[in-house]
Coordinates of C-alpha atoms in Angstrom, one line a residue:
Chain K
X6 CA 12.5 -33.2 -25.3
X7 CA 10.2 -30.2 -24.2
X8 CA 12.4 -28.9 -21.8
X9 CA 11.3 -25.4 -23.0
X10 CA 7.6 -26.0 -21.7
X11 CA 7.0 -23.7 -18.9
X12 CA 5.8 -25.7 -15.9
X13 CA 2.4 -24.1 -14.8
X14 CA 2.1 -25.7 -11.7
X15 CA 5.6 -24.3 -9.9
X16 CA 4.7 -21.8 -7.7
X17 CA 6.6 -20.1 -5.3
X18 CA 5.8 -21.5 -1.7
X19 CA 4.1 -24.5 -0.9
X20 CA 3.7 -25.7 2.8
X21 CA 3.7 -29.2 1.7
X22 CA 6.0 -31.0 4.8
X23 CA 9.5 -32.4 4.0
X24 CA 9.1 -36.0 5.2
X25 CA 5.8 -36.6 7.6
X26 CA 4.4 -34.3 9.5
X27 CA 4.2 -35.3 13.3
X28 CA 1.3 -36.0 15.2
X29 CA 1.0 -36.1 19.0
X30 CA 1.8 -39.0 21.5
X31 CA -1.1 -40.7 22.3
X32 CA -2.5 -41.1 25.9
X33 CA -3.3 -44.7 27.1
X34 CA -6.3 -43.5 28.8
X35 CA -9.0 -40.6 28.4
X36 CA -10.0 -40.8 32.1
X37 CA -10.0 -37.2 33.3
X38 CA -8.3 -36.0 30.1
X39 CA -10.1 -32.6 29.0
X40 CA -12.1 -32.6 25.5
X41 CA -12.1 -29.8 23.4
X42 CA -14.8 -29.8 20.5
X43 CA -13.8 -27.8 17.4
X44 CA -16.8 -27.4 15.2
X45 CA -17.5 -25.5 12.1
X46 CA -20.4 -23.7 10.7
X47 CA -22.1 -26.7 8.7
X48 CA -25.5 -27.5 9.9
X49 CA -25.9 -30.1 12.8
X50 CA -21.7 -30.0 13.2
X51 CA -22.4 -28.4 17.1
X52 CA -24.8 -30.8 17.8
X53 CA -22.7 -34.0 16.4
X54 CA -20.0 -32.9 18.6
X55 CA -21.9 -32.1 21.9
X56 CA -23.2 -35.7 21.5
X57 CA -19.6 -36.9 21.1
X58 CA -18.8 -35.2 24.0
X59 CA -21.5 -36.2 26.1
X60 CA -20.9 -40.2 25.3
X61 CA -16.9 -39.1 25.9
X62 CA -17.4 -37.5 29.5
X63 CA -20.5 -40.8 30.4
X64 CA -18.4 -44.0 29.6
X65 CA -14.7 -42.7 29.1
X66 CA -14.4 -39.9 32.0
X67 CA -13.6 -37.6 30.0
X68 CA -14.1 -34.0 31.0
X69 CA -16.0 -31.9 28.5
X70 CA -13.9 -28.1 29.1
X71 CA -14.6 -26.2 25.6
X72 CA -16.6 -25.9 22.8
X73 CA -15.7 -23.6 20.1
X74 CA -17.0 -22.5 16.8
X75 CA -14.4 -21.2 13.5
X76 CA -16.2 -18.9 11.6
X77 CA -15.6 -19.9 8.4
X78 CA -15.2 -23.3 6.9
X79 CA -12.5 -23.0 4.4
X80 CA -9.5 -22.0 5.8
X81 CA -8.3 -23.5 9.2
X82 CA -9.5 -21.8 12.9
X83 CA -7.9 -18.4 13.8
X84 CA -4.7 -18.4 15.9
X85 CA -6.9 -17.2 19.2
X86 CA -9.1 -20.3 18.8
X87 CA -6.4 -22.5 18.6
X88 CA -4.5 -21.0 21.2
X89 CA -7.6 -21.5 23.4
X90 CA -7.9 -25.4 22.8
X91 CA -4.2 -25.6 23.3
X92 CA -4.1 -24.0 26.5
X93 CA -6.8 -25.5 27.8
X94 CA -7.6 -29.0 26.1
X95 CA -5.6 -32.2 26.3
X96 CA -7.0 -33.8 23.3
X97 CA -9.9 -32.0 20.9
X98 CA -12.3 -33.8 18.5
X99 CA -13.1 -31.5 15.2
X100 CA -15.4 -31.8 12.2
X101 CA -18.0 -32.5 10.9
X102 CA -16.4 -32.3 7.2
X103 CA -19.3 -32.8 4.8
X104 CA -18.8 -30.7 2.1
X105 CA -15.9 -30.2 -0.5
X106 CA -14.0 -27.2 1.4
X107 CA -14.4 -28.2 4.5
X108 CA -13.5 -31.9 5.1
X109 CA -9.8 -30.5 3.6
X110 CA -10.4 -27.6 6.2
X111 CA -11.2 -30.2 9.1
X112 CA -8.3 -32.1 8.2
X113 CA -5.8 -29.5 8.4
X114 CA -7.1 -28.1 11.7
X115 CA -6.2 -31.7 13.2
X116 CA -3.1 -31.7 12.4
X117 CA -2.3 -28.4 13.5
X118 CA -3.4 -29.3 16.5
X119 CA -1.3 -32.5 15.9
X120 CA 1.5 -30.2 15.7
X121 CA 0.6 -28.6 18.7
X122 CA 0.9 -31.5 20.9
X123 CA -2.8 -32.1 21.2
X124 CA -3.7 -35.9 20.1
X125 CA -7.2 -34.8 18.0
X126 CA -9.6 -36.4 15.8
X127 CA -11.4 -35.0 12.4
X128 CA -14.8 -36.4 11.8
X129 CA -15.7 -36.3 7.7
X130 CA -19.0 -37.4 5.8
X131 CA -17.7 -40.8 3.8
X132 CA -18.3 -38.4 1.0
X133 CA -15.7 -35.9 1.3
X134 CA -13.0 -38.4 2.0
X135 CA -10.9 -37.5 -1.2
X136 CA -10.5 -34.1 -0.5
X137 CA -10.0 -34.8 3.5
X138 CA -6.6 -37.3 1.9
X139 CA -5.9 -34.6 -0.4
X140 CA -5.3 -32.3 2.4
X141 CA -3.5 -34.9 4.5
X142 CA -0.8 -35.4 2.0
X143 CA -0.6 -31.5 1.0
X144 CA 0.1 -31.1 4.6
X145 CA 3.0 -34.0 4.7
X146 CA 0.5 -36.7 6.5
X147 CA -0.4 -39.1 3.8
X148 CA -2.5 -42.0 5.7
X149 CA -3.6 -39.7 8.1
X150 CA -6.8 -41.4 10.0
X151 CA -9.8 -39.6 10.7
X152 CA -13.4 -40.9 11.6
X153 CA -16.2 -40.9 8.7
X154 CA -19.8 -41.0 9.2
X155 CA -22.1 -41.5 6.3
X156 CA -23.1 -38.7 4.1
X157 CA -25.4 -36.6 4.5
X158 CA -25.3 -34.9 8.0
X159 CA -26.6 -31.6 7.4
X160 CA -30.5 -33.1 6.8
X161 CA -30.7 -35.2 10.2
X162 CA -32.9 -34.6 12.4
X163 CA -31.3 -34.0 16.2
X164 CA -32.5 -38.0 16.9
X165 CA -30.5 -38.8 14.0
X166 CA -27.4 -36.5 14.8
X167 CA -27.3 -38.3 18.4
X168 CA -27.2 -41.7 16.7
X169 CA -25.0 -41.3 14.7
X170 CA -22.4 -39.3 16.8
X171 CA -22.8 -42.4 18.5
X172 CA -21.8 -44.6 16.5
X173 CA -18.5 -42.7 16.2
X174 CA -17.6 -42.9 19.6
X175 CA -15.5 -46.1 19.2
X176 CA -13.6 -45.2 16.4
X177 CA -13.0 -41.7 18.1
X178 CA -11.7 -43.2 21.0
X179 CA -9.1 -45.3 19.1
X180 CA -8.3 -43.2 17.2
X181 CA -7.4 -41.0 20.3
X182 CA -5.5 -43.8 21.7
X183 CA -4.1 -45.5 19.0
X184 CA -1.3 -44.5 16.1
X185 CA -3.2 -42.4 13.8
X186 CA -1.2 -43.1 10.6
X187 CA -2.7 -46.6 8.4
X188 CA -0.1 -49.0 8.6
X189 CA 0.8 -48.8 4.9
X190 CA 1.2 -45.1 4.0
Chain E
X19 CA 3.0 -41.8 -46.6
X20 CA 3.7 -41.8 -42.7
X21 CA 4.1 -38.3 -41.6
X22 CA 7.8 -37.6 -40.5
X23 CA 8.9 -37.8 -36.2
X24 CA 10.1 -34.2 -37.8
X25 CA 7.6 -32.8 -38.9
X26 CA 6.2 -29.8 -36.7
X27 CA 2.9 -30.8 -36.8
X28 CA 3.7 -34.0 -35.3
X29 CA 6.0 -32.1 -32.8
X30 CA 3.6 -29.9 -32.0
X31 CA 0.7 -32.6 -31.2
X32 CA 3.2 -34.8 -29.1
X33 CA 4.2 -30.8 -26.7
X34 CA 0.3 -30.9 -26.3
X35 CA 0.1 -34.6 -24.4
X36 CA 3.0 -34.0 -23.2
X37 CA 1.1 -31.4 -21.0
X38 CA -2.0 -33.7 -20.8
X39 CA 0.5 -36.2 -19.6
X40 CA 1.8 -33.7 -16.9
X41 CA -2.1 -33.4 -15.9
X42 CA -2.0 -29.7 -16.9
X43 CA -5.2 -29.5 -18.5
X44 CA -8.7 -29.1 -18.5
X45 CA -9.7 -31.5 -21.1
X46 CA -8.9 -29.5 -24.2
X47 CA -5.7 -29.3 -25.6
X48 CA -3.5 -26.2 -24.1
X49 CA -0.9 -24.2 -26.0
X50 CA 2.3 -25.3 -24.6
X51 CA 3.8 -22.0 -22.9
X52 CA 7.5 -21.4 -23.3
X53 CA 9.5 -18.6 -21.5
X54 CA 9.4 -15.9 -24.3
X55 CA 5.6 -16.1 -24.2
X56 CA 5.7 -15.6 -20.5
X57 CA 8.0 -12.7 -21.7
X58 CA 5.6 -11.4 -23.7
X59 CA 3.4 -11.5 -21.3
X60 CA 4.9 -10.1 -18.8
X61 CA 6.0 -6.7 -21.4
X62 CA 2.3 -5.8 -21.3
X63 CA 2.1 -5.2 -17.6
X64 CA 4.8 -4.0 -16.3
X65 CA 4.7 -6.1 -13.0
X66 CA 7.2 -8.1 -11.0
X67 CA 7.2 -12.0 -12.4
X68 CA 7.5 -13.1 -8.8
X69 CA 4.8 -10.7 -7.0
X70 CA 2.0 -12.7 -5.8
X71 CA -1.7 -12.1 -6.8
X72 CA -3.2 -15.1 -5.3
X73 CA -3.4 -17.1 -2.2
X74 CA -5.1 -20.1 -0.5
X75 CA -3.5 -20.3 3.3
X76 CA -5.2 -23.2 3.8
X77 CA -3.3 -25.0 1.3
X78 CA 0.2 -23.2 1.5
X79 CA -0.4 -22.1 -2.5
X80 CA 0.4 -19.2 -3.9
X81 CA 0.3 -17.6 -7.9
X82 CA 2.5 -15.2 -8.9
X83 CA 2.0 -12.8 -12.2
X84 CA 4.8 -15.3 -14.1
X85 CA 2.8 -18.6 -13.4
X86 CA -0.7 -16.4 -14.4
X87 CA 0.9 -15.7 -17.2
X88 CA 2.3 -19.4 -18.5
X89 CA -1.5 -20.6 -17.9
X90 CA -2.9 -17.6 -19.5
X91 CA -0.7 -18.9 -22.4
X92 CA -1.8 -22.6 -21.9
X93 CA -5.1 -21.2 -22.1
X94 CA -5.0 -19.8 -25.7
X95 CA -4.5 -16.0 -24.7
X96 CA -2.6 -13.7 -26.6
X97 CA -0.1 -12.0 -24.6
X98 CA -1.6 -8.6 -25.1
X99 CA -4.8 -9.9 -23.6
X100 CA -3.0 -10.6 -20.5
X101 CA -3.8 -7.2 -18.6
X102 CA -7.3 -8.5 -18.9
X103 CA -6.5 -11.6 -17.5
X104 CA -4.5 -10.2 -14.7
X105 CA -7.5 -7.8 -14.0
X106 CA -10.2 -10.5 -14.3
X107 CA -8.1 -12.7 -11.4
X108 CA -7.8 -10.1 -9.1
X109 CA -11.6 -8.9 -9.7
X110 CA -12.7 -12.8 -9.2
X111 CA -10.1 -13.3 -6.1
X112 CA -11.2 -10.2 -4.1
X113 CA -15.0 -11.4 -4.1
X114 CA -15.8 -12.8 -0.9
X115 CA -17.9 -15.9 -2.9
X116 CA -14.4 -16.9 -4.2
X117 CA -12.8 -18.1 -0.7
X118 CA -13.8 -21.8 -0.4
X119 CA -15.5 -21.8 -4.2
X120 CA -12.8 -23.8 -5.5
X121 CA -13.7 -26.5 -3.1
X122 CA -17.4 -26.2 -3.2
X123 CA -20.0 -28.9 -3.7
X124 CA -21.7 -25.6 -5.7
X125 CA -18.5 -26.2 -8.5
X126 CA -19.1 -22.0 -9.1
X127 CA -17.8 -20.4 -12.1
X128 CA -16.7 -16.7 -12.5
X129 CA -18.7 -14.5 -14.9
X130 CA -16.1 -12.0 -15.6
X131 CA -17.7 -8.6 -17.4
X132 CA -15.2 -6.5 -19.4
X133 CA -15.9 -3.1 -20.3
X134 CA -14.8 -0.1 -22.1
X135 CA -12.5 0.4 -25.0
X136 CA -10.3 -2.8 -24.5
X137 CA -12.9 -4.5 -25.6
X138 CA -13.3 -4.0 -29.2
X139 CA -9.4 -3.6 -29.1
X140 CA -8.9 -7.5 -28.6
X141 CA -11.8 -8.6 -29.8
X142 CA -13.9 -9.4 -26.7
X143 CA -17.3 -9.9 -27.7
X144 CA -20.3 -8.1 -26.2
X145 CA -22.7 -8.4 -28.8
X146 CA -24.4 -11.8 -30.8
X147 CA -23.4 -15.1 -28.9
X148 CA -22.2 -13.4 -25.9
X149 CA -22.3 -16.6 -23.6
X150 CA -20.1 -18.0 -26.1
X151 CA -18.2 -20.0 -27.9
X152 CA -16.5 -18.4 -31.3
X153 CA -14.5 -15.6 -29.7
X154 CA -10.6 -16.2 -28.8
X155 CA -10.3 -13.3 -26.3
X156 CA -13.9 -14.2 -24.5
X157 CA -13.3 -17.9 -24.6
X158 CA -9.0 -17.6 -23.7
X159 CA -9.5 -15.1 -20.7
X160 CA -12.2 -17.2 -18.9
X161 CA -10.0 -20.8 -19.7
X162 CA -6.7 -18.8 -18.3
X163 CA -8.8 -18.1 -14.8
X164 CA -9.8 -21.6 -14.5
X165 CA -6.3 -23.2 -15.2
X166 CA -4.9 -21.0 -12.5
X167 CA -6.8 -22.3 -10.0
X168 CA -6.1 -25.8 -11.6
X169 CA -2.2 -25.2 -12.1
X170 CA -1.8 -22.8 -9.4
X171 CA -3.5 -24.0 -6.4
X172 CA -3.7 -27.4 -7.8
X173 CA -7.5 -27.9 -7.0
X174 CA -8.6 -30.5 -9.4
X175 CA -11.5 -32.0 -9.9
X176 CA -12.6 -35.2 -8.3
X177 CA -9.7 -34.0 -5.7
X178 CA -9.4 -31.2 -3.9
X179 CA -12.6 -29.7 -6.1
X180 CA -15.9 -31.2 -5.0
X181 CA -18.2 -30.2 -7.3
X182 CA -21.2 -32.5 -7.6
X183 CA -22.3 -30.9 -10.7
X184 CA -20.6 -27.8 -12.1
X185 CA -21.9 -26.0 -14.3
X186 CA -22.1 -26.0 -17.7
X187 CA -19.9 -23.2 -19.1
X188 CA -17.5 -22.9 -16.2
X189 CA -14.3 -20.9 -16.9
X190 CA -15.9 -20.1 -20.0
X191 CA -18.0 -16.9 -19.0
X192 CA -16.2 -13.9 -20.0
X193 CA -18.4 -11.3 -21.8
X194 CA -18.1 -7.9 -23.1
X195 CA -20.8 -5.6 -21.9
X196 CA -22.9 -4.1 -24.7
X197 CA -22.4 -0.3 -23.3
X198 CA -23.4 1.3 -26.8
X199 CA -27.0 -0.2 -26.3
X200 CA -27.5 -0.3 -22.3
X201 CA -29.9 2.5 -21.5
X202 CA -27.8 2.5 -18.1
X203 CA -24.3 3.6 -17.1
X204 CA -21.9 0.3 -17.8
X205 CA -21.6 -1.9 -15.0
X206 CA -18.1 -1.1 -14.2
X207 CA -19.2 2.4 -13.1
X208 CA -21.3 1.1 -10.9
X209 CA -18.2 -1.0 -9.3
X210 CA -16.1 2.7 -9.0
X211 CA -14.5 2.6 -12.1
X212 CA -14.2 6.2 -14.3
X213 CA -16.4 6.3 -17.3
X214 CA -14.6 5.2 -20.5
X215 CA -11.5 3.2 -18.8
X216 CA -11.1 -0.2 -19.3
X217 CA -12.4 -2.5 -16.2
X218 CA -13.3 -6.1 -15.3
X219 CA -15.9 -7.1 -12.8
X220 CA -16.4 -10.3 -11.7
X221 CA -18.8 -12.6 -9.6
X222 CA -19.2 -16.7 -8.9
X223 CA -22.3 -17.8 -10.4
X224 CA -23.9 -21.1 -10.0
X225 CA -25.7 -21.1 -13.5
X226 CA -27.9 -19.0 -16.5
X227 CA -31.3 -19.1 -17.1
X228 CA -32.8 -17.3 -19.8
X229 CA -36.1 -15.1 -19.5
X230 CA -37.7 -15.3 -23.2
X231 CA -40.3 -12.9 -23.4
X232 CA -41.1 -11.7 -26.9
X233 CA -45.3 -11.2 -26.4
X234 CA -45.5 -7.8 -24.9
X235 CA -44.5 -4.3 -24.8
X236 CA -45.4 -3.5 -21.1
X237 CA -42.1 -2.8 -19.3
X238 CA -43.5 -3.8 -15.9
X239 CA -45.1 -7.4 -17.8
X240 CA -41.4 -8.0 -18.2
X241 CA -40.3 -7.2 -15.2
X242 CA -43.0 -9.5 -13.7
X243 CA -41.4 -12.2 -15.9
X244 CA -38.1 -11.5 -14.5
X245 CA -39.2 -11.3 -10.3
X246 CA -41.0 -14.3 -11.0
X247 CA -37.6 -16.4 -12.0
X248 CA -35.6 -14.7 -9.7
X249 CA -37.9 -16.0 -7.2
X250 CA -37.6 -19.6 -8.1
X251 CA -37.8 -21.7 -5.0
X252 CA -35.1 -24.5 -6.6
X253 CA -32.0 -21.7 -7.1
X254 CA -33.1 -20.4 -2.9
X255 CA -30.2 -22.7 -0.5
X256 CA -31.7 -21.9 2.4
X257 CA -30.7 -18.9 4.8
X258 CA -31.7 -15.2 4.2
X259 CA -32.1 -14.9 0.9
X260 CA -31.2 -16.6 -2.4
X261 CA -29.8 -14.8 -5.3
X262 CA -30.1 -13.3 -8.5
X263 CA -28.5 -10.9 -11.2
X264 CA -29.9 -10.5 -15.1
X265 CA -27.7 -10.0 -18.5
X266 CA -30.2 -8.5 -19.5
X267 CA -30.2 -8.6 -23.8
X268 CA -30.4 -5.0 -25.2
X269 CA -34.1 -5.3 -26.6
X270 CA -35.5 -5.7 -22.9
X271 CA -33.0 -3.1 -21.5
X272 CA -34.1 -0.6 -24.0
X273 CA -37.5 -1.8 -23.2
X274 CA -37.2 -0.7 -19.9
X275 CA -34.8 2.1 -20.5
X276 CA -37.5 4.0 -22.7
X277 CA -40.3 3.8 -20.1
X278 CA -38.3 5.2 -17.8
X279 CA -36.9 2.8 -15.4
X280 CA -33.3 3.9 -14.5
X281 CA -31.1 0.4 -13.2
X282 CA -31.8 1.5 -9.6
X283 CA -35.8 1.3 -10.7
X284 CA -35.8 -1.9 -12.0
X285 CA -33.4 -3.4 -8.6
X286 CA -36.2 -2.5 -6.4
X287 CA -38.9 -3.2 -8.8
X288 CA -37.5 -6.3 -8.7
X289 CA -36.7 -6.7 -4.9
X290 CA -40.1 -5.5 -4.0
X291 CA -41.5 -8.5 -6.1
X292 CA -39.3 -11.5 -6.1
X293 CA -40.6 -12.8 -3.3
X294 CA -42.3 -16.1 -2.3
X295 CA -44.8 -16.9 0.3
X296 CA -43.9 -19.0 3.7
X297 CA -46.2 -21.8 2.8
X298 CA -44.9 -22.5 -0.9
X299 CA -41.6 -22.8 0.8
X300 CA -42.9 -24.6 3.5
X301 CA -44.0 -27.1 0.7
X302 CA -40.8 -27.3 -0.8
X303 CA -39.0 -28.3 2.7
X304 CA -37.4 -24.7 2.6
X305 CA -40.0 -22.6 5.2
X306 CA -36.8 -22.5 7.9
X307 CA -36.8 -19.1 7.5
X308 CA -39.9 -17.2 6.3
X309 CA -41.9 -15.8 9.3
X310 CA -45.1 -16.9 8.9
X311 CA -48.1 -14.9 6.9
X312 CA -45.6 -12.5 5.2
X313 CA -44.0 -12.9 2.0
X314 CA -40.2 -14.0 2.0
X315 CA -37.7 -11.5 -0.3
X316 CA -35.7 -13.8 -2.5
X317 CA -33.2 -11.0 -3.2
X318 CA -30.9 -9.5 -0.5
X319 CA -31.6 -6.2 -1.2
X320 CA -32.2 -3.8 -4.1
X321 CA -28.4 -3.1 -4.7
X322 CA -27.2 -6.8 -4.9
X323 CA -29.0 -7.1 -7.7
X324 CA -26.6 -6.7 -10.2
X325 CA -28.0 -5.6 -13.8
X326 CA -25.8 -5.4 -16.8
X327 CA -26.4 -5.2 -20.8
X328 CA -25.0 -7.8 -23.4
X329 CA -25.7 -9.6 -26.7
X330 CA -27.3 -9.0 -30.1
X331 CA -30.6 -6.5 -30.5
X332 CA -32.1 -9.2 -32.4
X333 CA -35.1 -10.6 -30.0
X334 CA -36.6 -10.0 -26.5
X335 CA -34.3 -12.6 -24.5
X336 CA -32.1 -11.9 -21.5
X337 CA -30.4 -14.6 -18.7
X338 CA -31.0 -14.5 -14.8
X339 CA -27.8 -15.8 -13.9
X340 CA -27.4 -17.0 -9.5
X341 CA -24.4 -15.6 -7.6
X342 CA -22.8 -18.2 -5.6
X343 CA -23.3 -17.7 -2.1
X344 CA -25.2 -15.6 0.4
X345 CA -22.6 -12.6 -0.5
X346 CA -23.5 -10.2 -3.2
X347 CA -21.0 -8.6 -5.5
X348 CA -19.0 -6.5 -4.0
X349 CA -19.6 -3.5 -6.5
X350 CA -15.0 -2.8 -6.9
X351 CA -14.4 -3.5 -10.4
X352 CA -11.0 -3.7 -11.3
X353 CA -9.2 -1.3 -14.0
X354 CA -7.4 -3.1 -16.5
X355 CA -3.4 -1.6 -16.7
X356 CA -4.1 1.0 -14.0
X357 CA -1.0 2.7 -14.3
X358 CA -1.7 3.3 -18.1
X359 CA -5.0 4.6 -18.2

C-alpha cells in the first residue's frame, strides 16, 4: 500500500557479507605459536594486553613477537599494521573495546584478521557488547565470540589492569582454540 | 461517525507508522518522502542523485545526495531548503570531531551556523528563540542531519550509537547567525567564505550553557564571567585542554564590540584567563596533566575559540556551548550552492 515511500535507508554499497564471514582454523595448541597484541588508544588498553601477553608466553608458550598501536579508534587498523601482524603473527589478541566506537571498531579488526588467516580474539568492556554484535552481524558474523571484561577499564589502576587481564586469559585461550561462532547463531 | 479507511487524513497517519514501523524515525512523526519530493530536491542542486557525500569505512555505509534528500524530506524540509542541508552535511562531515561521534559515549550533536542572505530567504532564524523550537527551516535542517546518520549509516541508538546521555537538543541546533547586530565579521568569514554569500559551518558540541549577566556594564566583568565558565573543571575530559565556544546574544557582543574588543581580542582575553590551577584539578581527580605551580589553559588556543552572534537584543544573555573532542573547528565553512553564488 505505500509502495511510493522512498526507502531512506537503501544506500548504495554496504559491505555487509553474503552468508557468514569466515574465520580462521583454529590451532590445537599455542605452544610456540607467535602473539601479536593489537591495541587501540583507550587508556590502560597497552597495558591490558602486555599482561595478556605475559600470562600467554608464562603458562601457554606462547611467544610474545609484536605489539602494535592503531592510531585511531573508530575505523579499523591501517593496511601496514595489519600487514605487519599478518606477516609476522600466528594468532593476535585485540581490544580493549570500552567505549561506543570502538568495541564495533575492535570487532571488525578481528575479523579482518579472521579473514586473513590469523585465529584472533577482541576483548570488549561488558558494556559495549551491543555495539561489538552490531558490528559482527554488519560484517556477516552474527554470533561472533569475543572476551568481555567488566566495565570500566580506563579508571584502573595498573594492579587492577594486571588482574583483570588475568582473568581473561582462559576465555582468550579458548576462544583461540575453540570454534568462535555461539552454537545458535 | 467513524472516520472513513478513505479518508486522507487517516491515509496519511497510517504512511506515518508505516515509517515508524520500518524504524525510520527519531521519535517524531516523519513526512513520508516519495520520489517527486526527492525530485524536487534534487532540481535545487544540480548534483548527481547517486554521487556520494558521506562515508563510514568501518561500516561499509555510504549516503548519496538522493538518500540525503528522501531524509531531508522525512525530516520536514522543504525541498528549496535542501542546498542548506546538503551544505550543513558536508560542513558537519569534514570536521575531524565527526569520525567516531556517531558511536560516541559523548552522543555529540552538530551545531550547524547558517549565514548570509539564505537565511531570511527560507526563514532560518537568527534572532529571538534561536536555540529553538518554532522555526521549520532551523528545526527541519538540523532533524534531516540527524536522520542521515540514522537512515544512512544506520547508527541507532541503543545499537551502534552509544551515547550514555545525549544531549538535549541534538539534531536540533541549526541557527541563523545574527550578522546585522555582531560587532564582528560573520562567522563564516572567518571559515574562508566571501562576505555576503551564503555559508554553513558546523561543529559537534556536547551541550549549552548560558552566561546570564545583566548587572554590569564593564566589558572585561563580562568577559571574566565568560573565562570563568569556560573554565569549568566538569566540561575538562582530561588531556590538553578542554573546550569552549560562546553564542554570544547581541547585547553582550555589542557590549564588547563598543569598548573595543575586536573577536580576535576577546579569544585571547579569554585564553589568557580560562584557566584553572593544578591543585583544583588535582581535587577533582583531573591533575594528570597540569605541571605543577602553574595555571592549566582550559582553551587550546586563542583561535579555537570560536565566537559567533545570535538571538534577540532583548537582555544580557549568551551560551558557552563545548566542542566535542580535543579538535577545534576547523575554520572551512562550506558555501551553500557554490556553483550559483
Amino acid at each position: 500500500m505505500f509502495d511510493s515511500i522512498i526507502d531512506p535507508t537503501v544506500g548504495p554499497a554496504t559491505t555487509s557479507a553474503d552468508g557468514r564471514a569466515e574465520l580462521a582454523p583454529r590451532p590445537g595448541s599455542l605452544s610456540g605459536l607467535r602473539l601479536g597484541l593489537l591495541a587501540n588508544t583507550k587508556r590502560n588498553a597497552e597495558m591490558f594486553l602486555e599482561e595478556v601477553g605475559k600470562q600467554l608466553a608464562e603458562h601457554y608458550g606462547v611467544q610474545p613477537v609484536l605489539a602494535a598501536k592503531k592510531p585511531n579508534i573508530v575505523e579499523t587498523a591501517p593496511e601496514p599494521i595489519m600487514a605487519e601482524l599478518g606477516a609476522q603473527c600466528d594468532i593476535v589478541v585485540t581490544g580493549v573495546g570500552d567505549c561506543g566506537s570502538c568495541s564495533a571498531s575492535a570487532v571488525a579488526d578481528g575479523l579482518l584478521l579472521e579473514q586473513a588467516g590469523i585465529p584472533s580474539v577482541v576483548i570488549c568492556s561488558d558494556a559495549f557488547t551491543v555495539s561489538a554484535d552490531a558490528m559482527a552481524d554488519l560484517r556477516g558474523a552474527p554470533g561472533y565470540r569475543y572476551v568481555t571484561t567488566a566495565h570500566p577499564v580506563a579508571n584502573l589502576t595498573p594492579d587492577g589492569v594486571r588482574a583483570r587481564a588475568a582473568q581473561a586469559v582462559p576465555q582468550i585461550v579458548a576462544l583461540l582454540t575453540q570454534p568462535v561462532m555461539a552454537a545458535s547463531a | 461517525m467513524t472516520t472513513s479507511a478513505t479518508d486522507p487524513v487517516v491515509q496519511a497517519k497510517a504512511a506515518i507508522e508505516y515509517c515508524y514501523a520500518q524504524g525510520w524515525t527519531d521519535g517524531l512523526p516523519v513526512v513520508p518522502a516519495t520520489a517527486s519530493d526527492v525530485e524536487a530536491c534534487l532540481a535545487t542542486v544540480g548534483r548527481d542523485p547517486a554521487e556520494i557525500v558521506g562515508s563510514q569505512p568501518h561500516l561499509g555505509r555510504s549516503v548519496t545526495v538522493a538518500q540525503a534528500a528522501a531524509n531531508a524530506i522525512m525530516a520536514g524540509c522543504k525541498p528549496e531548503y535542501f542546498p542548506v542541508v546538503l551544505a550543513a552535511w558536508q560542513a558537519v562531515c569534514q570536521e575531524r570531531a565527526s569520525r567516531g561521534a556517531w558511536q560516541s559515549t559523548s552522543g555529540p550533536a552538530p551545531l550547524i551556523v547558517v549565514n548570509g542572505p539564505v537565511r531570511s530567504r527560507l526563514g532560518i532564524n537568527y534572532a529571538g528563540g534561536v536555540f529553538g523550537p518554532g522555526f521549520r527551516a532551523n528545526a527541519t535542517i538540523a532533524r534531516a542531519i540527524g536522520l542521515i546518520v540514522r537512515n544512512g549509516y544506520g547508527i541507532r541508538p541503543q545499537q551502534l550509537e552509544q551515547a550514555t546521555q545525549g544531549l538535549p537538543g541534538r539534531w536540533s541546533v541549526c541557527i541563523g547567525e545574527n550578522e546585522e547586530m555582531s560587532p564582528w565579521e560573520p562567522l563564516s568569514v572567518v571559515g574562508g567564505a566571501p562576505l555576503g554569500s551564503d555559508a554553513v559551518s558546523a561543529m559537534l558540541i556536547r551541550t549549552c550553557e548560558y552566561i546570564d549577566n545583566r548587572s554590569t556594564d564593564s566589558a572585561e566583568a563580562v568577559l571574566h564571567d565568560f573565562a570563568d565558565t569556560l573554565a569549568r573543571l566538569g566540561a575538562y575530559v582530561g588531556g590538553g585542554h578542554s573546550s569552549g565556544g560562546i553564542v554570544f546574544g547581541p547585547e553582550h557582543a555589542q557590549l564588547l564590540g563598543n569598548a573595543g574588543y575586536g573577536r580576535a581580542d576577546v579569544q585571547q582575553w579569554l585564553f589568557e584567563r580560562a584557566v584553572r590551577e593544578p591543585a583544583e584539578m588535582a581535587t577533582a581527580g583531573k591533575g594528570e596533566h597540569a605541571e605543577p605551580g602553574r595555571p592549566f589553559a582550559m582553551m587550546p588556543a586563542a583561535q579555537d575559540i570560536p565566537l559567533l552572534v545570535a538571538g534577540a537584543a532583548n537582555a544580557a544573555m549568551s551560551m558557552v556551548f563545548r566542542p566535542f573532542g580535543w579538535s577545534a573547528w576547523s575554520r572551512q565553512s562550506v558555501l551553500v550552492n557554490p556553483k550559483e553564488q
